[in-house]
Structure formats: structure tokens, C-alpha cells
PDB file of C-alpha atoms in Angstrom:
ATOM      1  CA  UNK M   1     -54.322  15.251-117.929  1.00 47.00           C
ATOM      2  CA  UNK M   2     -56.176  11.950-117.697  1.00 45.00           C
ATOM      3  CA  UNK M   3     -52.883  10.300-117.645  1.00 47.00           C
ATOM      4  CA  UNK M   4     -51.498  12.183-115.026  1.00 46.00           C
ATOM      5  CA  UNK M   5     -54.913  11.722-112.917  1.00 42.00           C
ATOM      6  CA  UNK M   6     -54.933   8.130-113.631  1.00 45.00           C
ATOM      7  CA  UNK M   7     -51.162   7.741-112.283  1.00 45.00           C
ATOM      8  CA  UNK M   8     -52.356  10.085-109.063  1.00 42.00           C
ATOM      9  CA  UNK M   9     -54.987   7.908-108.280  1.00 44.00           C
ATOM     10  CA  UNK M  10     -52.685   4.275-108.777  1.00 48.00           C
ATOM     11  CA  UNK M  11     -50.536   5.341-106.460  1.00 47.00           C
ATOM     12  CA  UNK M  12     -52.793   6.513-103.644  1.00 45.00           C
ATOM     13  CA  UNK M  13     -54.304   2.839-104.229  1.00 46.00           C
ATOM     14  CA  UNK M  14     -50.927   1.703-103.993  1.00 47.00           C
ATOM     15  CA  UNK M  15     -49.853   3.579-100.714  1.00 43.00           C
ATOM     16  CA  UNK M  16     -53.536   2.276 -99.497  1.00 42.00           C
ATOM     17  CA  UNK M  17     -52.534  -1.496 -99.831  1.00 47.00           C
ATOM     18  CA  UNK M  18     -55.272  -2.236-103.039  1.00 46.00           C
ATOM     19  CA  UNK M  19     -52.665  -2.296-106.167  1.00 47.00           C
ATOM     20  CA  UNK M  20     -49.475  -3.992-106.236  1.00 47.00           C
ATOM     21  CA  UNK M  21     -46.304  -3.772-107.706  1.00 43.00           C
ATOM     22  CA  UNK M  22     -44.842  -2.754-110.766  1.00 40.00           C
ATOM     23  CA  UNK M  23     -40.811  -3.201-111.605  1.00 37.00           C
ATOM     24  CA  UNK M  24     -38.458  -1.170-113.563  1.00 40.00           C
ATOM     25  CA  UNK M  25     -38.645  -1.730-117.568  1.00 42.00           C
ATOM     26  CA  UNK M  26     -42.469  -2.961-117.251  1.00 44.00           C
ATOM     27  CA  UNK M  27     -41.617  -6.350-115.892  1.00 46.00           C
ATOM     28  CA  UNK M  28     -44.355  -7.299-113.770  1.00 46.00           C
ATOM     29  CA  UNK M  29     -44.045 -10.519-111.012  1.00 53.00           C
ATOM     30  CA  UNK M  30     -47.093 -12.828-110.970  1.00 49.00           C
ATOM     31  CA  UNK M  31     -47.612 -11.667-107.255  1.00 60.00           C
ATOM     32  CA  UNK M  32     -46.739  -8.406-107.858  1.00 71.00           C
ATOM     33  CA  UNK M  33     -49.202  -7.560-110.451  1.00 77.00           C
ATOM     34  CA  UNK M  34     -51.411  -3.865-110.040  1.00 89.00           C
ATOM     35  CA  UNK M  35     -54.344  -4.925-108.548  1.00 91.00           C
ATOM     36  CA  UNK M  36     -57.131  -4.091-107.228  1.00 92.00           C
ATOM     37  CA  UNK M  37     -58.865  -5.918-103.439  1.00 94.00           C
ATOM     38  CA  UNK M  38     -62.341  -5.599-102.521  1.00 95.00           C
ATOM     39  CA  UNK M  39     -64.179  -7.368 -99.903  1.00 95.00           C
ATOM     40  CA  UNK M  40     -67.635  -8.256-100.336  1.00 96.00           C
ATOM     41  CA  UNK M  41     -70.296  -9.037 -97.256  1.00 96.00           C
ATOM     42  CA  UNK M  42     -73.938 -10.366 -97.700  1.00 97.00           C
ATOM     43  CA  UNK M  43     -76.491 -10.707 -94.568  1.00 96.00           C
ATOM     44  CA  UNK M  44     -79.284 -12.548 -94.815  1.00 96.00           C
ATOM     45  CA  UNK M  45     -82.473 -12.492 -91.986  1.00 95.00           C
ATOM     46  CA  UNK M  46     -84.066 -16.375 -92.839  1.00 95.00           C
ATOM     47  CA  UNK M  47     -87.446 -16.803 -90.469  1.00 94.00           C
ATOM     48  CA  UNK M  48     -86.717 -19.731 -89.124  1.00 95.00           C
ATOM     49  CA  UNK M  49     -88.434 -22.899 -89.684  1.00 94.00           C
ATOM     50  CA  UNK M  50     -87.038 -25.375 -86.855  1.00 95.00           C
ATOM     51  CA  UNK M  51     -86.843 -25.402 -83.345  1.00 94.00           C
ATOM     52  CA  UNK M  52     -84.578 -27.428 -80.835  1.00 94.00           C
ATOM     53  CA  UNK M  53     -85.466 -27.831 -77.099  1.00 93.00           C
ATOM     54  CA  UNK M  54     -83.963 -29.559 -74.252  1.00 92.00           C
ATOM     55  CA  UNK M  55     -86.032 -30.446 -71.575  1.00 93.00           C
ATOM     56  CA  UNK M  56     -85.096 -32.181 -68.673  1.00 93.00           C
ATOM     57  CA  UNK M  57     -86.723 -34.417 -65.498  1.00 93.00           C
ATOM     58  CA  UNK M  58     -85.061 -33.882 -61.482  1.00 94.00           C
ATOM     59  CA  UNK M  59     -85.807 -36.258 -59.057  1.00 95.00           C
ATOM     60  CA  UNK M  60     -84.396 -36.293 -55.635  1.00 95.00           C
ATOM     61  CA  UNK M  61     -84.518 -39.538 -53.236  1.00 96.00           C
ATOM     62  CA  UNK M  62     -82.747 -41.072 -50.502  1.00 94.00           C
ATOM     63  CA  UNK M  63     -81.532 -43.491 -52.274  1.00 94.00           C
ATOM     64  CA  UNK M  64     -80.071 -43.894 -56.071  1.00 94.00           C
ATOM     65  CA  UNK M  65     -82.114 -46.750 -57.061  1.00 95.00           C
ATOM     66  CA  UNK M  66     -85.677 -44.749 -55.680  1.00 96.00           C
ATOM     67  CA  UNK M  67     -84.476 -41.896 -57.588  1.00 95.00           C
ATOM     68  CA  UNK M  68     -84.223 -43.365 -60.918  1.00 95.00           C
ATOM     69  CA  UNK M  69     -87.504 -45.173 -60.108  1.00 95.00           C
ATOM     70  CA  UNK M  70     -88.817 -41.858 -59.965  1.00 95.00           C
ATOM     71  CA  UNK M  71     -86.892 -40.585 -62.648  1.00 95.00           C
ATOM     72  CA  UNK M  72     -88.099 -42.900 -64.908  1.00 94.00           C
ATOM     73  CA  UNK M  73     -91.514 -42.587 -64.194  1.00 95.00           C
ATOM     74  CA  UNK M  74     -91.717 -39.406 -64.592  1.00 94.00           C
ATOM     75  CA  UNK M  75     -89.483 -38.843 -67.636  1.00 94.00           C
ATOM     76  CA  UNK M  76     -91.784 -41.560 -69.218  1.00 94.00           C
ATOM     77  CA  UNK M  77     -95.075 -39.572 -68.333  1.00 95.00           C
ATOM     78  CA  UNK M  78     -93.593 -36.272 -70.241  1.00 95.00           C
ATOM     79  CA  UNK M  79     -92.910 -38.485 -72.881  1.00 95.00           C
ATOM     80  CA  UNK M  80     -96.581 -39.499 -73.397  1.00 95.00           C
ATOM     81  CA  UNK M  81     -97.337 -35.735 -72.817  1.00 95.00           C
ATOM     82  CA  UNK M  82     -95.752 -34.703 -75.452  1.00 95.00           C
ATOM     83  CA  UNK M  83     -96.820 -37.460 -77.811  1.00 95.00           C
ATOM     84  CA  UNK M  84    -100.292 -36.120 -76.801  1.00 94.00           C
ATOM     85  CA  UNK M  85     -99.514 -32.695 -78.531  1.00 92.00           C
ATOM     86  CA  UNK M  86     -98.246 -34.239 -81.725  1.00 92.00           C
ATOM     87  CA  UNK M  87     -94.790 -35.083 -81.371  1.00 93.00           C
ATOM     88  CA  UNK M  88     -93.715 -38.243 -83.160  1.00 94.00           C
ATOM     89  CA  UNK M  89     -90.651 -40.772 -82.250  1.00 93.00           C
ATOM     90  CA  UNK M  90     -88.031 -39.599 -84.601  1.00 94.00           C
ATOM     91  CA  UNK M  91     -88.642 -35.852 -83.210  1.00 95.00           C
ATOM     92  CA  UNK M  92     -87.180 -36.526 -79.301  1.00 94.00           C
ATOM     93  CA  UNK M  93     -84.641 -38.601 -78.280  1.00 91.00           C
ATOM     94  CA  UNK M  94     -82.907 -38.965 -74.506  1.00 85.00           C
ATOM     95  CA  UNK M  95     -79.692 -36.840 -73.988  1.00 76.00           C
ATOM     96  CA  UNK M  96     -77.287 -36.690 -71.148  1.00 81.00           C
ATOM     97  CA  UNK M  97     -78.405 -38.763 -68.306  1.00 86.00           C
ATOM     98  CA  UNK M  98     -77.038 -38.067 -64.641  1.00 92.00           C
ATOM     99  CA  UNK M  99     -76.947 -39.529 -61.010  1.00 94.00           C
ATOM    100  CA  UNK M 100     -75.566 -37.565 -58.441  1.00 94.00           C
ATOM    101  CA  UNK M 101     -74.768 -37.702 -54.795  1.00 94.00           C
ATOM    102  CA  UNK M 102     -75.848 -34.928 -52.135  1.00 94.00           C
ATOM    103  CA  UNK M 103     -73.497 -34.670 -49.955  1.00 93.00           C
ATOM    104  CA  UNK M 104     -74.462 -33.273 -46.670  1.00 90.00           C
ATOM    105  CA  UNK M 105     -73.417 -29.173 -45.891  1.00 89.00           C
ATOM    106  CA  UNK M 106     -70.552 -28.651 -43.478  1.00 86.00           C
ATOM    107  CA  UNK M 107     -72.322 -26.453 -39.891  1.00 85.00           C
ATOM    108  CA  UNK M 108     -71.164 -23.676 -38.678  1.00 86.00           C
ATOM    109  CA  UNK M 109     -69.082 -25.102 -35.199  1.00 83.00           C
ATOM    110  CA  UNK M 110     -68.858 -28.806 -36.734  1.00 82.00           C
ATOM    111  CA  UNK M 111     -66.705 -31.130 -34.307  1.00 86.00           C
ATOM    112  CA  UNK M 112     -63.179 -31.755 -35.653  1.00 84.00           C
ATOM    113  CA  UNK M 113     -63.792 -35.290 -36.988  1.00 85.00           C
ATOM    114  CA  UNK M 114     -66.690 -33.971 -38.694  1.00 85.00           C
ATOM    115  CA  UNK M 115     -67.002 -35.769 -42.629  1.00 89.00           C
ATOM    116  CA  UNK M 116     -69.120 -35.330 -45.017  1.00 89.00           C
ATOM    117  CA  UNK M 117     -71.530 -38.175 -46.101  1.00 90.00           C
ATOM    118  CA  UNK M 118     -74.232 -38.934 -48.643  1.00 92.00           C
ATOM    119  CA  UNK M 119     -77.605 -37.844 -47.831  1.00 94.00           C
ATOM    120  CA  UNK M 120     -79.407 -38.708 -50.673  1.00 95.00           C
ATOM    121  CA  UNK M 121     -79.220 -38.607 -54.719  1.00 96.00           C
ATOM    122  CA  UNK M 122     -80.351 -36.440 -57.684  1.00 96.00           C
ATOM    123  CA  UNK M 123     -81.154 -38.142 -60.655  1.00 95.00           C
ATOM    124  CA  UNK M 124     -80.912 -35.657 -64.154  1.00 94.00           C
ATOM    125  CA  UNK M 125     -82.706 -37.043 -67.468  1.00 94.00           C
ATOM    126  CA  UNK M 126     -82.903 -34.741 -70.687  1.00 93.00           C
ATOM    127  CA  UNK M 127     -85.152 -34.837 -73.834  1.00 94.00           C
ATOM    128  CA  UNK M 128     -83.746 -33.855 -76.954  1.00 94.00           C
ATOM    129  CA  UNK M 129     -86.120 -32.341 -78.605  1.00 95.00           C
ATOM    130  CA  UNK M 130     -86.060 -31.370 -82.935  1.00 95.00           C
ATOM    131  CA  UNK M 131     -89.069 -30.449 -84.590  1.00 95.00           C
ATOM    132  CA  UNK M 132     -90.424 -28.492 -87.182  1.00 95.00           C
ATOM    133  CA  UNK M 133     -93.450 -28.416 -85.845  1.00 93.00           C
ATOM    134  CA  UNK M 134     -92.912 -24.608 -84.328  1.00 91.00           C
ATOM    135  CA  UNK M 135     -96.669 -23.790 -83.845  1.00 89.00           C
ATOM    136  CA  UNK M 136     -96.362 -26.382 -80.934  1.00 89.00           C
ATOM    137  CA  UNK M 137     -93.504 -24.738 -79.292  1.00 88.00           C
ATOM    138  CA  UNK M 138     -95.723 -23.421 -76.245  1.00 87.00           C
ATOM    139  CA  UNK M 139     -97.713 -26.242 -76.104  1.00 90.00           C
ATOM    140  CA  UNK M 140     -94.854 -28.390 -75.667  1.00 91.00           C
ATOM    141  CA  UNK M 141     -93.245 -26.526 -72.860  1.00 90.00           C
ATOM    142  CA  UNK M 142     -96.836 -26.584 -71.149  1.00 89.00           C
ATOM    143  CA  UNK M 143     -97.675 -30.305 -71.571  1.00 92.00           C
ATOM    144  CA  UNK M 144     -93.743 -31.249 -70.567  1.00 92.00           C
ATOM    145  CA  UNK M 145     -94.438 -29.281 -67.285  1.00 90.00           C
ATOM    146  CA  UNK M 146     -97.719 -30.050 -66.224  1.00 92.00           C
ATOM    147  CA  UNK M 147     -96.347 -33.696 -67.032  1.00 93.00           C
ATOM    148  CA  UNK M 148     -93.894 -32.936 -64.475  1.00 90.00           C
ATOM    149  CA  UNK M 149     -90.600 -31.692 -66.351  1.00 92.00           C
ATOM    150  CA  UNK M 150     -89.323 -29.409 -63.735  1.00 89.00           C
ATOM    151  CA  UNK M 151     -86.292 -27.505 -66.248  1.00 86.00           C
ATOM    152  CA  UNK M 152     -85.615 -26.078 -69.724  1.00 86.00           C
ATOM    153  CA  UNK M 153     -82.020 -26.009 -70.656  1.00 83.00           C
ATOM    154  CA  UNK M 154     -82.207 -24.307 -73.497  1.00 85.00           C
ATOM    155  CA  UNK M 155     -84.621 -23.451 -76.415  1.00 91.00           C
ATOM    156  CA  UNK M 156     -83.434 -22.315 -79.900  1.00 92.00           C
ATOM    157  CA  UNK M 157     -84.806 -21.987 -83.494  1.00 94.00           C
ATOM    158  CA  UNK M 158     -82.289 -22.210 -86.754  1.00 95.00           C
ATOM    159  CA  UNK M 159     -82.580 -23.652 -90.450  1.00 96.00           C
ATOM    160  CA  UNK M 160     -83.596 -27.224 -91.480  1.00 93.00           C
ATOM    161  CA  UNK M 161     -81.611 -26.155 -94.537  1.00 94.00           C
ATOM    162  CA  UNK M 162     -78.754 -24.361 -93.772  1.00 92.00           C
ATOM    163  CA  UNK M 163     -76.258 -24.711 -96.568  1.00 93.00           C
ATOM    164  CA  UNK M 164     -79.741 -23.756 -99.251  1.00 94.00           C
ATOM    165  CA  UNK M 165     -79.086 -20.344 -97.440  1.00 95.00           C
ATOM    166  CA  UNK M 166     -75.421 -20.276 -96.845  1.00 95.00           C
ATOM    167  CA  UNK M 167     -74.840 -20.276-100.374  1.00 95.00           C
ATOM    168  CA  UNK M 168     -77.439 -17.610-101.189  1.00 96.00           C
ATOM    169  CA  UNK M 169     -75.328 -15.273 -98.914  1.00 96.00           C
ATOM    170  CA  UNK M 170     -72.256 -16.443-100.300  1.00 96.00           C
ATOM    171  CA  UNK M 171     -73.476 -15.342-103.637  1.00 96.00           C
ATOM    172  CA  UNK M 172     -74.737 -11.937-102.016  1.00 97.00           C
ATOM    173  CA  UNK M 173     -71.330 -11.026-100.979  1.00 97.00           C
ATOM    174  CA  UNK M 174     -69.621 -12.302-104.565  1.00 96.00           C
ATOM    175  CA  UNK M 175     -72.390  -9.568-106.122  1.00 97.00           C
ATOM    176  CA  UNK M 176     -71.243  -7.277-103.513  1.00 97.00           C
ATOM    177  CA  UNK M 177     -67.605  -7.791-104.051  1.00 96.00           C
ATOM    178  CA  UNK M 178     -68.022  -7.626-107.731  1.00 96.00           C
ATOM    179  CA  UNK M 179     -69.940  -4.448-108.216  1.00 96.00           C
ATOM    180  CA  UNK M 180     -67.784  -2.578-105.651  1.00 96.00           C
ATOM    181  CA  UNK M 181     -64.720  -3.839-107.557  1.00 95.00           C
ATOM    182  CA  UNK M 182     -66.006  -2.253-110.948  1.00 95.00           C
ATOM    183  CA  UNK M 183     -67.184   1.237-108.866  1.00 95.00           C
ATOM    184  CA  UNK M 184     -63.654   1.366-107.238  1.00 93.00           C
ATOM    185  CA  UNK M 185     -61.922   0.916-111.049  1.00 94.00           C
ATOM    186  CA  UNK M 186     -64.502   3.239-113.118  1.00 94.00           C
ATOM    187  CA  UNK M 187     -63.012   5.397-110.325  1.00 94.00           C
ATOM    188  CA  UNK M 188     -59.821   5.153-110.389  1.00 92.00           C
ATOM    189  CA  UNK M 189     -60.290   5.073-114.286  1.00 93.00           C
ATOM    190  CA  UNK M 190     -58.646   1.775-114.432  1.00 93.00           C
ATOM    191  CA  UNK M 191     -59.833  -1.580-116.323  1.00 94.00           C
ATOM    192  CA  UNK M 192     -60.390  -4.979-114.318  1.00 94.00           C
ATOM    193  CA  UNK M 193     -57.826  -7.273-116.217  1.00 93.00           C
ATOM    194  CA  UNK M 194     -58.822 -10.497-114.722  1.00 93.00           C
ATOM    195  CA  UNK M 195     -59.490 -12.344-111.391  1.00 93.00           C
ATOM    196  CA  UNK M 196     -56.438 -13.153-109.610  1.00 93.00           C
ATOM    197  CA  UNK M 197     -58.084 -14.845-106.547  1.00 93.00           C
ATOM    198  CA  UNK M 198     -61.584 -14.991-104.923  1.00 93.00           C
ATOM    199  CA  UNK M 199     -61.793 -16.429-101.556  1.00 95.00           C
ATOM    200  CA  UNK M 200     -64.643 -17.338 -99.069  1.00 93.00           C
ATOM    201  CA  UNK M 201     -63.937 -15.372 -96.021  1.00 84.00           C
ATOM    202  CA  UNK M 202     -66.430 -16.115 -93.774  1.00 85.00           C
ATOM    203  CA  UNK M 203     -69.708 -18.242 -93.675  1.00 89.00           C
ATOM    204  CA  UNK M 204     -71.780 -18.353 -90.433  1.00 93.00           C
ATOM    205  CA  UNK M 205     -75.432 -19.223 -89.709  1.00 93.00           C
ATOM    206  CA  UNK M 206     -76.895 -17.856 -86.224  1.00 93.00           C
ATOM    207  CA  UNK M 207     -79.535 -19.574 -84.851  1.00 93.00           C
ATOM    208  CA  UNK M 208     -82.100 -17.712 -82.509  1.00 91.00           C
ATOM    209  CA  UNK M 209     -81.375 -18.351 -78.457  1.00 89.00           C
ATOM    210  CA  UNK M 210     -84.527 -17.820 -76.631  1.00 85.00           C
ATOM    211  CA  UNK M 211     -83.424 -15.986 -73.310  1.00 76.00           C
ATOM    212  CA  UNK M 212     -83.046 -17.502 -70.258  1.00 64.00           C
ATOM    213  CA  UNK M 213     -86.066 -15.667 -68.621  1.00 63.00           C
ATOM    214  CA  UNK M 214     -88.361 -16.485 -70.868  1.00 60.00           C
ATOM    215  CA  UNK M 215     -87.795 -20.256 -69.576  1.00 55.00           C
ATOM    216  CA  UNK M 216     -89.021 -19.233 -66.395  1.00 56.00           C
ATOM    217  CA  UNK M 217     -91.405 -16.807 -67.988  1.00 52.00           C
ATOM    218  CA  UNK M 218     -92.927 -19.869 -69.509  1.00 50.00           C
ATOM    219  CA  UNK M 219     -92.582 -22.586 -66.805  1.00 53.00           C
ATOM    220  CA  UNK M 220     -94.866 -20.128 -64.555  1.00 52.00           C
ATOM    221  CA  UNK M 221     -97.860 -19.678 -67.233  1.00 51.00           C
ATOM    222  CA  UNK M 222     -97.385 -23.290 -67.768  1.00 47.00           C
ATOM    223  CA  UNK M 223    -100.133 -24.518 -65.637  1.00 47.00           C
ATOM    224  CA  UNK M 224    -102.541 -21.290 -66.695  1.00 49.00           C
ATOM    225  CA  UNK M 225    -101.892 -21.895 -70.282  1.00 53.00           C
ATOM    226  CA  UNK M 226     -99.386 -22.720 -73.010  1.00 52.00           C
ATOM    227  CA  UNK M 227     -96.857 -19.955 -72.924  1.00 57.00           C
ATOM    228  CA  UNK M 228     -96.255 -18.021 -76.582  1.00 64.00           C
ATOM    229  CA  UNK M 229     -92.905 -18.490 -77.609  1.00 73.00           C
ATOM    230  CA  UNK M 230     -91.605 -16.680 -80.879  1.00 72.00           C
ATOM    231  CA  UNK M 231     -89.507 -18.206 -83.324  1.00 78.00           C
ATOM    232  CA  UNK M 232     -87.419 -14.991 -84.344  1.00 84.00           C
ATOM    233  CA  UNK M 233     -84.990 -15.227 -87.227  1.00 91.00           C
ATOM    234  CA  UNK M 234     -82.146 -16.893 -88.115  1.00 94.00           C
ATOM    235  CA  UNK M 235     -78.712 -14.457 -89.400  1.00 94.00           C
ATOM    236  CA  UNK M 236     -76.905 -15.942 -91.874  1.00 96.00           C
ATOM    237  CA  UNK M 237     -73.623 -13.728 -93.072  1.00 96.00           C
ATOM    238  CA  UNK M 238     -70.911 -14.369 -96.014  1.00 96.00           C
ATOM    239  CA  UNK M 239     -67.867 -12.510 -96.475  1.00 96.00           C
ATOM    240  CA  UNK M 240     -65.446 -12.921 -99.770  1.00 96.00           C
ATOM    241  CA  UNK M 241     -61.958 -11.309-100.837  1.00 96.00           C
ATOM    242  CA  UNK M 242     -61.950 -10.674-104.702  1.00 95.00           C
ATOM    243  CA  UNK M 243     -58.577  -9.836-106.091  1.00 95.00           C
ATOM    244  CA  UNK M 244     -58.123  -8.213-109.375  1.00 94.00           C
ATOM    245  CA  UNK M 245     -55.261  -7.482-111.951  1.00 94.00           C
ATOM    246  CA  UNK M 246     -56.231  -4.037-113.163  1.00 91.00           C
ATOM    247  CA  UNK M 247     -54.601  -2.156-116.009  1.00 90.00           C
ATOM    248  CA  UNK M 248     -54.608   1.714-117.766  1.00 81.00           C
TER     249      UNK M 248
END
């Protein structure tokens, strides 16, 4: 009767896609061997422990030269800010730099050898910012602004470490796929032979995105006081495949 149950249950696995093949007169092919797939998933929730934000200094002048004068100023003022707070050297560093012309808007009943022209220039600077330091965070945003930083592009907190992590989920979801594999078998009444392949599937860290609105949120209580800005936590995931030969 076990037998018979056994044989049931094989080939519902089989018609299921988790055993293989078996030919005629017990010859087996290597690929073709009964076995048995799981797939095993880990997530992890890691507080996170550092924080990147890009900050970045508009100027607008007549002309390009005035602007960057401006520009530079200014940027070099937010610098000192932030020094102020506690931010060393090897924590900032400048990003993408623009200068732009502003080209003048088209009127409503403009005459037909109307053109466009320059009107005056926009220079961009952004701050790089990488700390660890995330107790700062609001302080940072307050003393770039009141320095005059007039934008946040974007503020996000991951992992200093993130492989240290990675392969603790990685070894989650081997667990996972392991144990699973020996429930599915002691089901089926079937023995786990061997490992015939174990594969990484998937292996992604998520750092946390502050939203958009808390920028402005936080530009706003700037000048009233340092705006509280959470870390949150990073998602780290791992998926595997486990295959294994399984026999009566």
C-alpha cells in the first residue's frame, strides 16, 4: 500500500514539473534523474546605518560669468555650513555641475520675424553628500538651506555593508530551500539522494527613498528648526533554486 502511495504521489510530482524522468529498464539520464525543485526566499529588514543626500545651489544672472560668481559663492558658504554641523572632507564631494541659458518665452501675437534670444543664465551646482553620521540628517538639510541651498534632489538611507547582509539572506533562503525540500520528500515519502544543482536566484538590497514631499516638508521648517528626517530600513531579499535527485 505504501508502494502504491509512494508511486501516486511521484507521479503527481511528475505531472507538477518537480521530478524528472525515468526510462524503460531503470536506465536513468543524468538530466533526467527523479528529482525533486524547491525554491527558497529569505527577507531581511536591516535599519539602516548610512545616508546619501544631494543637495544642490541655483543661481540666476544676466550673465554666465555673474552667475557662477554667485554660484560659487554661495555653494562655498553651504559648504562651511555644513562643516559647521560636523561634516568632514571625505563625507561631500561636488557632483554634476550645470550652466544654462534662458531663453526668452515666445508672446502671444509675436511679429513674424520674432526669435528667441538669451535673457540670462542659470547656473546648477550639486553636493554629494555620504555620511554615516544619520543623527545629523535634519541638521544638515537646515544648515544647507539657511546657507542658501535652494533644492534637495534626493535623500536616501542604505547599508555601509551591503554584501555582510546579502549573504546573511542568501543563507536564509538556502535554510529555506533546504528544509522545504526535506518537508516536500518526508511527504511524498521519498529520500533526498543528493544535490543536483543549487543556484542563486536573486540578490537585491533596497535602500530607503525619502519622498519627495518630505523635501519640501523640510526646506519649509528649515528656517524654524532642523526638520526630523527618519532613516527607515533597508530590504534586503535572496532567492535560491535547490535541485534534488530523490529516490524510493
Amino acid at each position: 500500500m505504501k508502494t502504491r502511495l509512494t508511486a501516486l504521489i511521484l507521479s503527481a510530482l511528475f505531472a507538477m514539473g518537480f521530478v524528472g524522468k525515468t526510462y524503460a529498464g531503470g536506465e536513468t539520464k543524468l538530466d533526467d534523474r527523479p528529482n525533486l525543485t524547491v525554491r527558497g526566499e529569505a527577507l531581511l529588514r536591516v535599519q539602516a546605518d548610512q545616508m546619501h543626500l544631494n543637495i544642490a545651489a541655483v543661481t540666476h544672472a544676466e550673465t554666465a560669468d555673474r552667475a557662477l560668481d554667485q554660484n560659487t559663492v554661495l555653494m562655498q558658504n553651504v559648504i562651511q555650513a555644513l562643516k559647521k554641523i560636523g561634516l568632514t572632507e571625505d563625507e561631500y564631494q561636488t557632483g554634476q555641475f550645470q550652466i544654462e541659458p534662458v531663453w526668452s518665452q515666445r508672446p502671444r501675437q509675436a511679429p513674424e520675424d520674432w526669435r528667441p534670444r538669451i535673457t540670462g543664465y542659470t547656473v546648477t551646482n550639486r553636493l554629494a553628500i555620504k555620511t554615516q553620521k544619520l543623527p545629523l540628517a535634519g541638521k544638515l538639510i537646515g544648515a544647507a538651506t539657511d546657507a542658501g541651498a535652494n533644492a534637495i534632489d534626493s535623500i536616501l538611507f542604505d547599508l555601509s555593508d551591503q554584501r555582510k547582509y546579502r549573504a546573511q539572506a542568501i543563507r536564509e533562503a538556502t535554510a529555506n530551500a533546504l528544509a522545504d525540500a526535506r518537508s516536500l520528500a518526508d511527504a511524498a515519502s521519498v529520500k533526498l539522494v543528493r544535490v543536483l544543482s543549487l543556484s542563486l536566484d536573486n540578490a537585491v538590497t533596497t535602500p530607503f527613498r525619502v519622498p519627495p514631499e518630505s523635501f519640501a516638508r523640510g526646506l519649509m521648517a528649515a528656517e524654524a528648526a532642523a526638520p526630523p528626517i527618519s532613516s527607515g530600513e533597508v530590504t534586503v531579499q535572496a532567492g535560491v533554486m535547490l535541485v534534488y535527485e530523490i529516490g524510493e
